[in-house]
Short mmCIF file of C-alpha atoms in Angstrom, two decimals:
data_model
loop_
_atom_site.label_atom_id
_atom_site.label_comp_id
_atom_site.label_asym_id
_atom_site.label_seq_id
_atom_site.Cartn_x
_atom_site.Cartn_y
_atom_site.Cartn_z
CA UNK O 1 105.96 -95.55 -4.55
CA UNK O 2 103.27 -97.27 -4.89
CA UNK O 3 100.56 -94.48 -3.74
CA UNK O 4 101.89 -92.21 -7.08
CA UNK O 5 104.74 -90.06 -4.79
CA UNK O 6 107.95 -89.18 -7.16
CA UNK O 7 110.59 -90.80 -4.88
CA UNK O 8 113.59 -91.17 -7.59
CA UNK O 9 115.33 -88.47 -5.87
CA UNK O 10 116.48 -91.62 -3.54
CA UNK O 11 117.58 -93.88 -7.21
CA UNK O 12 121.72 -93.64 -6.03
CA UNK O 13 120.77 -94.59 -1.78
CA UNK O 14 118.09 -97.25 -3.64
CA UNK O 15 121.02 -98.72 -5.62
CA UNK O 16 123.80 -99.54 -2.84
CA UNK O 17 121.14 -101.50 -1.43
CA UNK O 18 120.93 -104.27 -4.38
CA UNK O 19 124.26 -105.95 -2.48
CA UNK O 20 121.66 -107.54 -0.13
CA UNK O 21 120.92 -110.91 0.83
CA UNK O 22 117.69 -110.76 1.92
CA UNK O 23 115.52 -111.84 -0.87
CA UNK O 24 112.36 -109.34 0.19
CA UNK O 25 114.50 -106.75 0.14
CA UNK O 26 115.92 -107.72 -2.73
CA UNK O 27 112.48 -107.64 -4.66
CA UNK O 28 111.60 -104.30 -3.69
CA UNK O 29 115.32 -102.67 -4.73
CA UNK O 30 114.26 -104.97 -8.69
CA UNK O 31 111.11 -103.23 -8.62
CA UNK O 32 112.01 -99.53 -7.63
CA UNK O 33 114.17 -99.92 -10.76
CA UNK O 34 112.05 -100.79 -12.87
CA UNK O 35 109.98 -97.81 -12.60
CA UNK O 36 112.21 -95.78 -12.03
CA UNK O 37 115.83 -96.58 -14.21
CA UNK O 38 114.00 -94.93 -17.81
CA UNK O 39 114.70 -91.84 -15.23
CA UNK O 40 117.92 -91.96 -14.85
CA UNK O 41 119.55 -93.71 -17.30
CA UNK O 42 123.50 -92.35 -16.33
CA UNK O 43 123.02 -93.90 -12.83
CA UNK O 44 121.27 -97.51 -13.82
CA UNK O 45 124.38 -98.94 -15.32
CA UNK O 46 126.08 -99.30 -11.41
CA UNK O 47 123.78 -101.93 -11.61
CA UNK O 48 124.85 -103.95 -13.94
CA UNK O 49 127.78 -106.08 -11.92
CA UNK O 50 125.58 -106.53 -9.47
CA UNK O 51 122.56 -108.11 -11.86
CA UNK O 52 125.48 -110.13 -13.34
CA UNK O 53 127.12 -111.27 -9.70
CA UNK O 54 122.65 -112.09 -8.79
CA UNK O 55 122.89 -114.21 -12.31
CA UNK O 56 125.07 -116.51 -11.11
CA UNK O 57 124.16 -116.46 -7.54
CA UNK O 58 123.91 -120.30 -6.24
CA UNK O 59 119.85 -119.60 -5.38
CA UNK O 60 117.39 -119.93 -8.66
CA UNK O 61 114.79 -117.53 -7.39
CA UNK O 62 117.83 -115.07 -6.94
CA UNK O 63 118.83 -115.79 -10.81
CA UNK O 64 115.70 -115.58 -12.45
CA UNK O 65 114.66 -112.64 -10.46
CA UNK O 66 117.77 -110.52 -11.55
CA UNK O 67 117.08 -111.81 -15.76
CA UNK O 68 113.61 -111.07 -14.85
CA UNK O 69 114.42 -107.38 -13.74
CA UNK O 70 116.73 -106.96 -16.68
CA UNK O 71 114.66 -107.66 -19.07
CA UNK O 72 112.25 -104.99 -17.77
CA UNK O 73 114.10 -102.80 -17.81
CA UNK O 74 114.27 -100.31 -20.69
CA UNK O 75 117.53 -99.03 -20.95
CA UNK O 76 119.36 -99.29 -24.35
CA UNK O 77 122.91 -98.22 -22.57
CA UNK O 78 122.60 -101.18 -20.21
CA UNK O 79 121.64 -104.13 -23.08
CA UNK O 80 125.43 -105.05 -24.68
CA UNK O 81 126.32 -105.92 -20.76
CA UNK O 82 123.05 -108.04 -19.63
CA UNK O 83 123.81 -110.45 -23.22
CA UNK O 84 126.51 -112.38 -21.64
CA UNK O 85 123.78 -113.42 -17.93
CA UNK O 86 121.37 -113.85 -20.25
CA UNK O 87 123.51 -116.40 -22.28
CA UNK O 88 124.44 -118.39 -19.16
CA UNK O 89 120.83 -118.52 -18.13
CA UNK O 90 119.03 -119.46 -21.28
CA UNK O 91 121.25 -122.96 -19.85
CA UNK O 92 120.72 -122.70 -15.88
CA UNK O 93 120.34 -125.99 -14.86
CA UNK O 94 117.29 -124.62 -13.14
CA UNK O 95 114.49 -124.64 -15.81
CA UNK O 96 112.27 -121.83 -13.34
CA UNK O 97 115.37 -119.68 -14.16
CA UNK O 98 115.97 -121.43 -17.98
CA UNK O 99 111.63 -119.99 -18.71
CA UNK O 100 112.58 -117.03 -17.84
CA UNK O 101 114.84 -116.38 -19.09
CA UNK O 102 113.43 -117.57 -22.04
CA UNK O 103 110.31 -114.53 -21.87
CA UNK O 104 113.53 -112.00 -20.89
CA UNK O 105 115.05 -112.91 -24.53
CA UNK O 106 111.58 -111.68 -26.08
CA UNK O 107 112.23 -108.18 -23.48
CA UNK O 108 115.50 -107.58 -25.39
CA UNK O 109 114.27 -108.13 -28.32
CA UNK O 110 111.65 -104.72 -28.41
CA UNK O 111 115.14 -102.82 -27.14
CA UNK O 112 117.12 -103.81 -29.46
CA UNK O 113 116.13 -106.62 -32.17
CA UNK O 114 120.00 -106.17 -34.18
CA UNK O 115 121.90 -107.54 -31.03
CA UNK O 116 119.54 -109.96 -30.00
CA UNK O 117 119.69 -111.84 -33.66
CA UNK O 118 123.36 -110.88 -33.61
CA UNK O 119 124.39 -112.72 -30.48
CA UNK O 120 122.22 -115.38 -31.45
CA UNK O 121 119.45 -115.86 -29.11
CA UNK O 122 117.21 -116.43 -31.30
CA UNK O 123 118.87 -120.06 -31.92
CA UNK O 124 119.12 -120.59 -28.38
CA UNK O 125 115.18 -120.24 -28.15
CA UNK O 126 115.34 -122.15 -30.93
CA UNK O 127 117.14 -125.17 -28.41
CA UNK O 128 114.79 -124.63 -25.85
CA UNK O 129 112.11 -126.59 -27.85
CA UNK O 130 114.30 -129.54 -27.15
CA UNK O 131 113.72 -128.76 -23.54
CA UNK O 132 112.66 -131.86 -21.22
CA UNK O 133 110.31 -128.94 -19.37
CA UNK O 134 107.45 -128.39 -20.59
CA UNK O 135 107.18 -124.76 -18.96
CA UNK O 136 110.57 -124.21 -20.64
CA UNK O 137 109.20 -124.56 -23.62
CA UNK O 138 105.72 -122.44 -23.91
CA UNK O 139 107.88 -120.02 -22.53
CA UNK O 140 109.99 -120.32 -26.26
CA UNK O 141 106.87 -120.71 -27.61
CA UNK O 142 105.57 -117.54 -26.21
CA UNK O 143 109.11 -115.47 -27.10
CA UNK O 144 109.22 -116.52 -30.45
CA UNK O 145 106.29 -115.77 -31.38
CA UNK O 146 106.13 -112.68 -30.39
CA UNK O 147 109.46 -111.78 -31.88
CA UNK O 148 107.23 -113.20 -34.43
CA UNK O 149 104.42 -110.77 -34.22
CA UNK O 150 107.13 -107.47 -33.91
CA UNK O 151 109.57 -108.53 -37.19
CA UNK O 152 108.22 -110.27 -39.79
CA UNK O 153 111.11 -111.48 -40.78
CA UNK O 154 112.31 -113.26 -37.62
CA UNK O 155 109.81 -116.16 -39.65
CA UNK O 156 109.42 -119.36 -36.29
CA UNK O 157 110.43 -122.33 -38.59
CA UNK O 158 109.10 -125.30 -37.46
CA UNK O 159 109.97 -128.85 -38.13
CA UNK O 160 107.36 -131.82 -37.44
CA UNK O 161 110.35 -132.81 -34.78
CA UNK O 162 109.46 -129.56 -32.99
CA UNK O 163 106.01 -130.33 -33.20
CA UNK O 164 106.20 -133.65 -31.65
CA UNK O 165 108.01 -131.80 -29.28
CA UNK O 166 104.62 -129.12 -28.48
CA UNK O 167 102.83 -132.41 -28.64
CA UNK O 168 104.62 -134.00 -25.72
CA UNK O 169 104.80 -130.80 -23.48
CA UNK O 170 100.59 -129.60 -23.88
CA UNK O 171 99.61 -132.28 -21.23
CA UNK O 172 102.21 -130.68 -18.22
CA UNK O 173 101.88 -127.05 -19.18
CA UNK O 174 99.80 -124.51 -17.55
CA UNK O 175 96.48 -123.37 -19.24
CA UNK O 176 98.55 -119.86 -20.61
CA UNK O 177 101.24 -122.83 -21.66
CA UNK O 178 98.70 -124.87 -23.48
CA UNK O 179 97.11 -121.57 -25.28
CA UNK O 180 100.94 -120.33 -27.28
CA UNK O 181 101.92 -123.81 -27.83
CA UNK O 182 98.54 -124.17 -29.60
CA UNK O 183 98.74 -120.93 -30.91
CA UNK O 184 102.09 -121.79 -32.83
CA UNK O 185 100.77 -125.93 -34.46
CA UNK O 186 97.88 -123.62 -35.74
CA UNK O 187 100.64 -121.30 -37.61
CA UNK O 188 102.41 -124.69 -38.85
CA UNK O 189 101.85 -126.06 -42.28
CA UNK O 190 102.62 -128.85 -43.76
CA UNK O 191 100.71 -130.99 -46.55
CA UNK O 192 101.38 -134.36 -44.70
CA UNK O 193 98.05 -135.95 -44.12
CA UNK O 194 99.57 -138.41 -42.02
CA UNK O 195 100.77 -135.51 -39.98
CA UNK O 196 97.68 -133.66 -39.39
CA UNK O 197 96.63 -136.49 -38.53
CA UNK O 198 98.62 -137.18 -36.11
CA UNK O 199 98.59 -133.67 -34.86
CA UNK O 200 94.61 -133.66 -34.75
CA UNK O 201 94.56 -136.70 -32.98
CA UNK O 202 96.83 -135.29 -30.02
CA UNK O 203 94.27 -132.02 -30.03
CA UNK O 204 91.20 -133.54 -29.73
CA UNK O 205 91.54 -133.90 -26.57
CA UNK O 206 91.64 -130.29 -25.49
CA UNK O 207 87.91 -129.59 -27.32
CA UNK O 208 87.28 -130.83 -23.75
CA UNK O 209 89.09 -128.78 -21.52
CA UNK O 210 87.89 -126.69 -18.59
CA UNK O 211 89.32 -123.36 -19.86
CA UNK O 212 87.19 -121.42 -22.72
CA UNK O 213 90.32 -120.25 -24.32
CA UNK O 214 92.13 -123.40 -24.68
CA UNK O 215 89.13 -125.29 -26.17
CA UNK O 216 88.71 -121.43 -28.44
CA UNK O 217 92.78 -122.63 -29.75
CA UNK O 218 92.61 -125.83 -29.98
CA UNK O 219 89.09 -125.79 -32.24
CA UNK O 220 91.41 -123.21 -34.39
CA UNK O 221 93.87 -125.76 -35.01
CA UNK O 222 91.11 -128.14 -36.27
CA UNK O 223 89.69 -125.65 -38.62
CA UNK O 224 93.13 -124.69 -39.85
CA UNK O 225 95.11 -128.40 -40.08
CA UNK O 226 91.67 -129.69 -41.79
CA UNK O 227 91.91 -127.98 -45.08
CA UNK O 228 95.31 -130.05 -45.26
CA UNK O 229 94.02 -133.50 -45.81
CA UNK O 230 92.68 -134.33 -49.28
CA UNK O 231 89.74 -137.19 -48.28
CA UNK O 232 86.73 -135.06 -47.63
CA UNK O 233 84.86 -137.76 -45.40
CA UNK O 234 88.62 -136.83 -43.59
CA UNK O 235 88.15 -133.69 -43.45
CA UNK O 236 84.21 -133.80 -42.77
CA UNK O 237 84.81 -135.64 -39.43
CA UNK O 238 87.20 -133.53 -38.34
CA UNK O 239 84.91 -130.89 -38.90
CA UNK O 240 82.43 -133.01 -36.51
CA UNK O 241 84.36 -132.65 -33.60
CA UNK O 242 84.15 -129.17 -33.40
CA UNK O 243 80.42 -128.85 -32.98
CA UNK O 244 80.57 -130.32 -29.48
CA UNK O 245 82.78 -127.83 -27.80
CA UNK O 246 81.19 -124.75 -30.29
CA UNK O 247 77.79 -125.66 -28.34
CA UNK O 248 79.33 -126.50 -24.91
CA UNK O 249 80.56 -123.41 -24.19
CA UNK O 250 77.03 -120.90 -24.76
CA UNK O 251 76.49 -122.18 -21.45
CA UNK O 252 79.53 -120.61 -19.87
CA UNK O 253 79.25 -117.14 -18.26
CA UNK O 254 77.86 -114.21 -20.59
CA UNK O 255 80.79 -112.94 -21.49
CA UNK O 256 82.23 -116.56 -22.65
CA UNK O 257 78.75 -116.44 -24.58
CA UNK O 258 79.59 -114.06 -26.89
CA UNK O 259 83.40 -114.70 -27.27
CA UNK O 260 82.04 -118.07 -28.35
CA UNK O 261 79.16 -117.01 -30.73
CA UNK O 262 81.42 -114.05 -32.88
CA UNK O 263 83.76 -117.12 -33.03
CA UNK O 264 80.86 -119.39 -33.81
CA UNK O 265 79.50 -116.46 -36.82
CA UNK O 266 82.94 -116.76 -38.45
CA UNK O 267 82.76 -120.91 -38.42
CA UNK O 268 79.52 -120.78 -39.72
CA UNK O 269 80.29 -118.37 -42.67
CA UNK O 270 82.87 -120.93 -44.06
CA UNK O 271 81.23 -123.82 -42.53
CA UNK O 272 77.35 -122.75 -43.36
CA UNK O 273 75.88 -126.74 -42.68
CA UNK O 274 77.86 -127.63 -39.29
CA UNK O 275 75.19 -126.53 -36.79
CA UNK O 276 71.87 -125.95 -39.06
CA UNK O 277 70.07 -129.13 -36.55
CA UNK O 278 71.47 -127.41 -33.47
CA UNK O 279 69.91 -124.11 -34.12
CA UNK O 280 67.95 -124.55 -31.11
CA UNK O 281 70.62 -123.44 -28.81
CA UNK O 282 70.67 -120.60 -30.32
CA UNK O 283 67.32 -119.16 -29.31
CA UNK O 284 67.36 -116.62 -26.77
CA UNK O 285 66.58 -116.68 -22.93
CA UNK O 286 64.66 -114.41 -21.08
CA UNK O 287 67.85 -113.62 -19.04
CA UNK O 288 70.11 -112.69 -22.23
CA UNK O 289 72.13 -109.45 -22.09
CA UNK O 290 70.73 -107.63 -25.08
CA UNK O 291 74.06 -108.23 -26.80
CA UNK O 292 74.42 -111.04 -26.40
CA UNK O 293 70.99 -111.98 -28.09
CA UNK O 294 72.24 -109.43 -31.32
CA UNK O 295 74.66 -111.17 -31.43
CA UNK O 296 72.22 -115.04 -31.57
CA UNK O 297 69.35 -113.70 -33.63
CA UNK O 298 72.06 -113.41 -36.49
CA UNK O 299 73.60 -116.38 -35.51
CA UNK O 300 69.78 -117.92 -36.04
CA UNK O 301 69.59 -115.72 -39.90
CA UNK O 302 72.71 -118.00 -40.75
CA UNK O 303 71.65 -121.48 -39.91
CA UNK O 304 68.09 -120.68 -41.47
CA UNK O 305 67.00 -123.26 -44.15
CA UNK O 306 63.89 -125.38 -45.72
CA UNK O 307 64.22 -127.95 -43.26
CA UNK O 308 64.29 -125.41 -39.82
CA UNK O 309 62.52 -121.94 -41.46
CA UNK O 310 59.58 -122.88 -39.21
CA UNK O 311 61.16 -123.12 -36.27
CA UNK O 312 62.76 -120.25 -36.48
CA UNK O 313 60.28 -117.77 -37.48
CA UNK O 314 57.61 -118.69 -35.10
CA UNK O 315 60.74 -118.24 -32.73
CA UNK O 316 61.12 -114.77 -34.01
CA UNK O 317 57.86 -114.29 -33.55
CA UNK O 318 57.70 -114.13 -29.85
CA UNK O 319 60.90 -112.38 -30.07
CA UNK O 320 59.05 -109.64 -31.84
CA UNK O 321 56.64 -108.84 -29.12
CA UNK O 322 59.39 -108.67 -26.61
CA UNK O 323 60.09 -105.12 -23.28
CA UNK O 324 62.56 -105.11 -25.57
CA UNK O 325 62.51 -102.40 -28.74
CA UNK O 326 65.55 -102.56 -30.57
CA UNK O 327 65.55 -106.37 -30.20
CA UNK O 328 61.80 -106.59 -31.25
CA UNK O 329 63.12 -104.62 -34.38
CA UNK O 330 65.94 -106.70 -34.12
CA UNK O 331 64.27 -109.79 -34.54
CA UNK O 332 61.21 -108.28 -37.21
CA UNK O 333 64.28 -107.11 -39.80
CA UNK O 334 65.15 -110.97 -39.54
CA UNK O 335 62.22 -111.85 -39.97
CA UNK O 336 61.98 -110.01 -43.54
CA UNK O 337 65.83 -111.02 -44.04
CA UNK O 338 64.12 -115.34 -43.66
CA UNK O 339 61.06 -113.77 -46.47
CA UNK O 340 63.68 -112.37 -49.11
CA UNK O 341 66.11 -115.73 -48.95
CA UNK O 342 63.88 -118.53 -48.79
CA UNK O 343 61.00 -118.72 -51.52
CA UNK O 344 59.23 -121.04 -50.62
CA UNK O 345 58.47 -120.04 -46.82
CA UNK O 346 58.16 -116.24 -47.80
CA UNK O 347 54.43 -116.86 -47.38
CA UNK O 348 54.69 -117.47 -43.87
CA UNK O 349 56.70 -114.55 -43.37
CA UNK O 350 54.51 -112.19 -44.12
CA UNK O 351 51.66 -114.16 -42.15
CA UNK O 352 53.54 -113.62 -39.22
CA UNK O 353 54.31 -110.64 -40.04
CA UNK O 354 50.93 -109.13 -40.63
CA UNK O 355 50.20 -110.39 -37.41
CA UNK O 356 52.41 -107.99 -36.02
CA UNK O 357 51.22 -105.70 -37.06
CA UNK O 358 47.62 -106.23 -36.02
CA UNK O 359 49.41 -105.79 -32.16
CA UNK O 360 48.93 -102.01 -33.57
CA UNK O 361 52.48 -101.13 -31.41
CA UNK O 362 53.82 -98.49 -33.18
CA UNK O 363 57.69 -99.05 -33.49
CA UNK O 364 56.57 -102.42 -34.39
CA UNK O 365 54.51 -101.44 -36.81
CA UNK O 366 56.75 -98.85 -38.29
CA UNK O 367 59.58 -101.96 -38.39
CA UNK O 368 57.46 -103.76 -40.47
CA UNK O 369 56.30 -101.96 -42.86
CA UNK O 370 60.33 -101.26 -43.98
CA UNK O 371 60.71 -104.71 -44.18
CA UNK O 372 57.68 -105.17 -46.00
CA UNK O 373 58.63 -102.58 -48.37
CA UNK O 374 61.42 -105.45 -49.02
CA UNK O 375 59.95 -107.85 -49.27
CA UNK O 376 57.79 -105.88 -52.09
CA UNK O 377 60.51 -105.27 -53.95
CA UNK O 378 61.75 -109.57 -53.92
CA UNK O 379 58.34 -110.34 -55.12
CA UNK O 380 56.77 -107.90 -57.04
CA UNK O 381 52.52 -108.53 -57.54
CA UNK O 382 52.45 -110.54 -54.67
CA UNK O 383 51.22 -110.46 -50.97
CA UNK O 384 49.77 -107.19 -51.95
CA UNK O 385 46.74 -108.37 -49.46
CA UNK O 386 48.64 -106.67 -46.58
CA UNK O 387 48.66 -103.56 -48.59
CA UNK O 388 45.25 -102.06 -46.93
CA UNK O 389 46.16 -103.08 -43.60
CA UNK O 390 49.03 -101.34 -43.73
CA UNK O 391 47.59 -97.99 -45.44
CA UNK O 392 45.29 -98.17 -41.86
CA UNK O 393 48.39 -97.89 -39.83
CA UNK O 394 49.31 -94.51 -40.92
CA UNK O 395 48.90 -93.01 -38.14
CA UNK O 396 51.39 -94.41 -36.11
CA UNK O 397 54.34 -93.61 -38.49
CA UNK O 398 57.00 -90.56 -37.00
CA UNK O 399 59.76 -91.94 -37.45
CA UNK O 400 61.69 -90.92 -41.50
CA UNK O 401 62.72 -94.03 -42.63
CA UNK O 402 59.04 -96.08 -42.22
CA UNK O 403 57.49 -92.46 -42.99
CA UNK O 404 59.34 -92.71 -46.72
CA UNK O 405 59.00 -96.72 -46.69
CA UNK O 406 54.82 -96.05 -46.50
CA UNK O 407 55.23 -93.36 -49.49
CA UNK O 408 57.71 -95.70 -51.33
CA UNK O 409 54.47 -98.54 -51.38
CA UNK O 410 51.95 -95.96 -51.98
CA UNK O 411 52.99 -94.89 -55.05
CA UNK O 412 54.35 -98.51 -56.03
CA UNK O 413 50.84 -99.72 -55.87
CA UNK O 414 48.88 -96.15 -56.71
CA UNK O 415 46.20 -98.18 -59.21
CA UNK O 416 45.49 -100.68 -57.02
CA UNK O 417 44.78 -98.75 -53.67
CA UNK O 418 41.66 -97.08 -53.74
CA UNK O 419 42.48 -94.06 -51.13
CA UNK O 420 46.22 -92.83 -52.90
CA UNK O 421 45.35 -89.69 -53.52
CA UNK O 422 44.34 -89.12 -49.91
CA UNK O 423 46.82 -90.66 -48.48
CA UNK O 424 49.50 -89.48 -50.40
CA UNK O 425 47.86 -86.01 -49.94
CA UNK O 426 47.95 -85.93 -45.98
CA UNK O 427 52.03 -86.21 -46.63
CA UNK O 428 52.01 -83.24 -48.96
CA UNK O 429 50.62 -80.47 -46.92
CA UNK O 430 53.53 -81.42 -44.16
CA UNK O 431 56.35 -81.59 -47.44
CA UNK O 432 57.95 -78.73 -46.15
CA UNK O 433 58.24 -80.48 -42.09
CA UNK O 434 59.61 -83.92 -43.49
CA UNK O 435 62.49 -84.87 -43.75
CA UNK O 436 64.97 -85.14 -45.93
CA UNK O 437 64.51 -88.78 -46.63
CA UNK O 438 60.73 -88.31 -46.59
CA UNK O 439 60.83 -85.74 -49.13
CA UNK O 440 63.03 -87.07 -51.73
CA UNK O 441 60.75 -90.34 -51.83
CA UNK O 442 57.64 -88.29 -51.61
CA UNK O 443 59.03 -86.14 -54.69
CA UNK O 444 59.40 -89.87 -56.64
CA UNK O 445 55.68 -91.17 -55.34
CA UNK O 446 53.65 -88.58 -56.50
CA UNK O 447 55.23 -88.52 -59.70
CA UNK O 448 54.64 -91.31 -60.06
CA UNK O 449 50.84 -91.11 -59.51
CA UNK O 450 50.42 -89.03 -61.33
CA UNK O 451 51.39 -90.45 -64.53
CA UNK O 452 49.72 -94.00 -63.20
CA UNK O 453 46.65 -92.69 -62.12
CA UNK O 454 46.12 -88.94 -64.35
CA UNK O 455 43.55 -87.48 -62.79
CA UNK O 456 42.57 -83.75 -61.55
CA UNK O 457 43.60 -84.38 -57.99
CA UNK O 458 46.62 -86.21 -59.03
CA UNK O 459 47.55 -82.99 -61.75
CA UNK O 460 47.17 -81.01 -58.62
CA UNK O 461 49.62 -82.78 -55.90
CA UNK O 462 51.75 -83.06 -59.04
CA UNK O 463 52.34 -79.19 -59.39
CA UNK O 464 52.03 -78.33 -55.65
CA UNK O 465 54.85 -80.96 -54.41
CA UNK O 466 56.91 -79.74 -57.77
CA UNK O 467 56.50 -76.28 -56.85
CA UNK O 468 57.84 -75.96 -53.70
CA UNK O 469 60.47 -78.14 -53.92
CA UNK O 470 62.07 -75.87 -56.25
CA UNK O 471 61.31 -72.69 -54.87
CA UNK O 472 60.99 -73.53 -51.30
CA UNK O 473 62.97 -75.85 -50.19
CA UNK O 474 67.28 -75.21 -49.31
CA UNK O 475 68.08 -78.65 -50.29
CA UNK O 476 69.87 -79.27 -52.81
CA UNK O 477 69.39 -82.21 -53.59
CA UNK O 478 65.54 -81.43 -53.34
CA UNK O 479 65.22 -78.97 -55.65
CA UNK O 480 67.70 -81.01 -58.03
CA UNK O 481 65.22 -84.06 -58.16
CA UNK O 482 62.55 -81.46 -58.35
CA UNK O 483 64.11 -79.56 -61.37
CA UNK O 484 64.65 -83.07 -63.02
CA UNK O 485 61.45 -83.84 -63.10
CA UNK O 486 59.60 -80.63 -64.45
CA UNK O 487 62.18 -81.18 -67.61
CA UNK O 488 61.33 -85.46 -67.77
CA UNK O 489 57.20 -84.54 -67.27
CA UNK O 490 57.72 -81.38 -69.63
CA UNK O 491 59.18 -83.71 -72.91
CA UNK O 492 57.04 -84.22 -75.63
CA UNK O 493 58.66 -87.73 -75.67
CA UNK O 494 57.74 -91.21 -73.16
CA UNK O 495 60.29 -90.87 -71.35
CA UNK O 496 58.65 -90.07 -68.16
CA UNK O 497 57.69 -93.40 -67.79
CA UNK O 498 60.64 -95.28 -69.00
CA UNK O 499 62.64 -93.35 -66.83
CA UNK O 500 59.97 -93.00 -63.62
CA UNK O 501 57.95 -95.87 -64.08
CA UNK O 502 61.08 -98.79 -64.91
CA UNK O 503 61.12 -102.16 -63.46
CA UNK O 504 63.42 -101.63 -60.06
CA UNK O 505 66.28 -104.26 -59.50
CA UNK O 506 65.16 -107.03 -57.36
CA UNK O 507 66.08 -107.01 -53.63
CA UNK O 508 68.52 -109.64 -52.36
CA UNK O 509 69.59 -110.38 -48.86
CA UNK O 510 72.88 -109.45 -47.51
CA UNK O 511 74.15 -111.38 -45.42
CA UNK O 512 76.78 -110.21 -42.92
CA UNK O 513 79.38 -111.55 -44.27
CA UNK O 514 83.11 -110.69 -44.83
CA UNK O 515 85.58 -111.46 -47.99
CA UNK O 516 87.05 -114.07 -48.50
CA UNK O 517 90.85 -113.01 -47.49
CA UNK O 518 89.32 -111.12 -44.14
CA UNK O 519 87.62 -114.12 -43.11
CA UNK O 520 90.57 -116.49 -43.52
CA UNK O 521 92.71 -114.08 -41.51
CA UNK O 522 89.61 -114.19 -39.00
CA UNK O 523 89.95 -117.79 -38.49
CA UNK O 524 93.59 -117.92 -38.27
CA UNK O 525 93.32 -115.62 -35.53
CA UNK O 526 89.88 -117.59 -33.73
CA UNK O 527 90.45 -117.62 -30.13
CA UNK O 528 91.84 -114.19 -30.21
CA UNK O 529 90.71 -110.84 -29.94
CA UNK O 530 90.65 -109.53 -33.33
CA UNK O 531 88.07 -112.42 -33.59
CA UNK O 532 86.14 -111.08 -32.17
CA UNK O 533 87.03 -107.11 -33.46
CA UNK O 534 87.65 -108.33 -36.59
CA UNK O 535 89.50 -105.81 -37.13
#
């Protein structure tokens, strides 16, 4: 069976071995039943009497084994026969049996939820929240939480007395048990500020726990309950408590760091000021993998402010000369976002970009051109000194997006570039070979140059390009744009200037943020997979 061979034909013979007193053999028989019960649903009914008998065995290990196997055999026919043994084991004198039975209720709910509700198992689980054994309490919370996820009508309804019992059980639980309890506490809602302060006081030591999942769950509890504090100074004090554990998580293994960074991005979107003084802890290390570096870059840009922007720019300038091409591009885009976001330091950002252009590295120059297009749209008629330097790098451009950005810059500043006619002519000559994004931008820029600098050369370029675009291309978008330009330029009015040379809207930085409802939901599930996948 463990090597993948089908031994279901021996079901009847193995079933006869259930009466053994040997615990090791009984475990093997029960394991066999779990694997092949679905393929033999009629024969598995014969095991019910043995399950009932074993659930009353003097040995608590056998009682717990019987309960666990009952929950794992997902055959609806025998579910009703297992209700009475499950009722008894939920009230067993041994804590080990009770905690196993609590998990069995959740498994049975998955098979037959109506039966579980009808027989009062949910009420018994609620009563077990007051159990003196912390592991029983933890398993009850886990079972109720799982049931609540599968059926929204079944609500994990806790009073503050129940919460107080969970807090008492927290210290003696295993790490998994603490996580279940902390998640339940995070979902508890109250408007009583005194109760909130008691919960936060008891949860705070968990922020120093060695297990990272426990730390994230504790942070989730603090964030959720801090919003219920009416006094702003108490709320600020509570938020400040999560800073040290968040920073500590960044000294863990790389996988843990990634999880921490994904969660930190959610936290700083809600509370953008809490980590701005600690931005240096997010600076990339040489041995960091690419996925970590990119997450750190996003966090750094999110934390940028006028107080730390110079420090961030110097760091990003170093990243832009790294070996990894994708990381370099990400770093240059980050400099561009800083330039667009902070007008006072935009000149410093442009100086950093100019330094990068002077490296004459192909992919660096192309990314700078793309970024500068947005900078020019944000600050029109400024930083024009870099335009001639960008034009000198025309031969370095081989990517469609970079070419399109360069063509836009030439068309937008045609009257200030001495050789704009020559520069655009090199693109016109290779119009057919260019990608569609370059062709569309080239049509607009050529018409702009004709309107801004009307002379025989610009007129010839425009006519030749519009003719080729109208009659020699298969792309309907390019053909339609060329025909529109023909019609606009042929009109007697000045609508061509109004339409084509109309001032463009100023570009604003678009940070990677979530809608308020999505952010609230992600913060409610801060320590779970959904906070990483954002789904």
